[in-house]
Amino acid sequence: MYDYHVHTNYSDGAFLSRMVDAATDAGLDGVGITDHCNVSPDPAAERFKRTFGFNLDLTYERRREAIERLRADPDVGIDVFDAVEMDYDPDHEAAIADFLAEAGFDYAIGSVHELDGANVHTRSHFADKPASERRALVDRYFEKLVALIDSELFAIAAHPDLVERNPHLRGFATADHYAAVAEAFRDSRTIPEINAGRLLDDYGEFHPAPAFLSRLVDAGVRVSVGTDSHEPGVIAPRIDEIEAEMDRRGLDPVRLDKLAED
């Protein structure tokens, strides 16, 4: 079992060594260090990443040195991947492509985090909007997600229904959205993940949500595993839940090295 989506202190998670130790204790064979990164030229994006310390575009080489030291440590008994979770916007695709080519990560995860100039998680931004406007924003979210998949800049598309985490955007996803995303995945090298980032808290579901995941499975889309962990203590329980869900659905998770061979 490989967890391809974990965060460290190089963005908004715990210390790198603690996250790797927790992945080892969870019985994983490998863990992907995928700190947040944004290379958008938009001034609002610049302010956001400076405020919250999402500066991997400036620090990835230092993090790489730390990862290489862990790989060389004989007490570290799992694979440790040098990867990234990159914010995606179709308007900034060229800048993203240039940065990924320059940085040379083991793999990249793509995420749509922004709608209407705000992070999807910012409940207050969406709370007072009329239902028609929120529905249109969810339409836009899925348009961006399809563009992300079609770009083939990323090995993995993270939490492909992130809007469900926000109660003011939840429930607007439709069967047509799911069908469009499933078709895009079928035609792309990019794969979705089963993401447990909000499974054990107030949202209480995987991404994709059950109906969406069923649609992807029925379409023959393969999936990877990502706990989306920011703290060491949640890796093991999230992996246990993911394994149970994979067993229930009869799914085998994709290994990125095997996917490349295919």
JSON list of C-alpha atoms in Angstrom, two decimals, residues 1-6 19-32 76-80 225-227 229 232 234-236 238-240 242-243:
[
{"chain": "A", "resi": 1, "resn": "MET", "atom": "CA", "xyz": [0.00, 0.00, 0.00]},
{"chain": "A", "resi": 2, "resn": "TYR", "atom": "CA", "xyz": [1.31, 3.41, -1.05]},
{"chain": "A", "resi": 3, "resn": "ASP", "atom": "CA", "xyz": [-0.03, 6.70, 0.25]},
{"chain": "A", "resi": 4, "resn": "TYR", "atom": "CA", "xyz": [0.64, 9.23, -2.49]},
{"chain": "A", "resi": 5, "resn": "HIS", "atom": "CA", "xyz": [-0.70, 12.34, -0.73]},
{"chain": "A", "resi": 6, "resn": "VAL", "atom": "CA", "xyz": [0.84, 13.58, 2.54]},
{"chain": "A", "resi": 19, "resn": "MET", "atom": "CA", "xyz": [5.17, 12.11, 8.76]},
{"chain": "A", "resi": 20, "resn": "VAL", "atom": "CA", "xyz": [7.55, 9.51, 7.31]},
{"chain": "A", "resi": 21, "resn": "ASP", "atom": "CA", "xyz": [7.81, 7.75, 10.68]},
{"chain": "A", "resi": 22, "resn": "ALA", "atom": "CA", "xyz": [4.01, 7.64, 10.93]},
{"chain": "A", "resi": 23, "resn": "ALA", "atom": "CA", "xyz": [3.71, 6.21, 7.42]},
{"chain": "A", "resi": 24, "resn": "THR", "atom": "CA", "xyz": [6.22, 3.52, 8.40]},
{"chain": "A", "resi": 25, "resn": "ASP", "atom": "CA", "xyz": [4.28, 2.73, 11.59]},
{"chain": "A", "resi": 26, "resn": "ALA", "atom": "CA", "xyz": [1.09, 2.47, 9.53]},
{"chain": "A", "resi": 27, "resn": "GLY", "atom": "CA", "xyz": [2.64, -0.39, 7.57]},
{"chain": "A", "resi": 28, "resn": "LEU", "atom": "CA", "xyz": [2.90, 1.49, 4.30]},
{"chain": "A", "resi": 29, "resn": "ASP", "atom": "CA", "xyz": [5.38, 0.51, 1.60]},
{"chain": "A", "resi": 30, "resn": "GLY", "atom": "CA", "xyz": [5.77, 4.08, 0.42]},
{"chain": "A", "resi": 31, "resn": "VAL", "atom": "CA", "xyz": [4.66, 7.64, 1.09]},
{"chain": "A", "resi": 32, "resn": "GLY", "atom": "CA", "xyz": [4.47, 10.61, -1.24]},
{"chain": "A", "resi": 76, "resn": "VAL", "atom": "CA", "xyz": [13.74, 4.39, 7.05]},
{"chain": "A", "resi": 77, "resn": "GLY", "atom": "CA", "xyz": [12.27, 1.25, 5.60]},
{"chain": "A", "resi": 78, "resn": "ILE", "atom": "CA", "xyz": [9.80, 2.67, 3.07]},
{"chain": "A", "resi": 79, "resn": "ASP", "atom": "CA", "xyz": [9.94, 4.49, -0.25]},
{"chain": "A", "resi": 80, "resn": "VAL", "atom": "CA", "xyz": [9.73, 8.27, 0.12]},
{"chain": "A", "resi": 225, "resn": "VAL", "atom": "CA", "xyz": [-4.63, 6.18, -2.61]},
{"chain": "A", "resi": 226, "resn": "GLY", "atom": "CA", "xyz": [-4.14, 9.45, -0.75]},
{"chain": "A", "resi": 227, "resn": "THR", "atom": "CA", "xyz": [-4.77, 10.04, 2.93]},
{"chain": "A", "resi": 229, "resn": "SER", "atom": "CA", "xyz": [-2.71, 13.75, 5.97]},
{"chain": "A", "resi": 232, "resn": "PRO", "atom": "CA", "xyz": [1.09, 11.92, 11.77]},
{"chain": "A", "resi": 234, "resn": "VAL", "atom": "CA", "xyz": [-4.24, 10.33, 11.20]},
{"chain": "A", "resi": 235, "resn": "ILE", "atom": "CA", "xyz": [-2.28, 8.34, 8.62]},
{"chain": "A", "resi": 236, "resn": "ALA", "atom": "CA", "xyz": [-2.91, 4.88, 10.09]},
{"chain": "A", "resi": 238, "resn": "ARG", "atom": "CA", "xyz": [-7.22, 6.76, 7.30]},
{"chain": "A", "resi": 239, "resn": "ILE", "atom": "CA", "xyz": [-5.27, 3.95, 5.63]},
{"chain": "A", "resi": 240, "resn": "ASP", "atom": "CA", "xyz": [-7.37, 1.39, 7.54]},
{"chain": "A", "resi": 242, "resn": "ILE", "atom": "CA", "xyz": [-9.24, 3.20, 2.67]},
{"chain": "A", "resi": 243, "resn": "GLU", "atom": "CA", "xyz": [-8.21, -0.45, 2.69]}
]
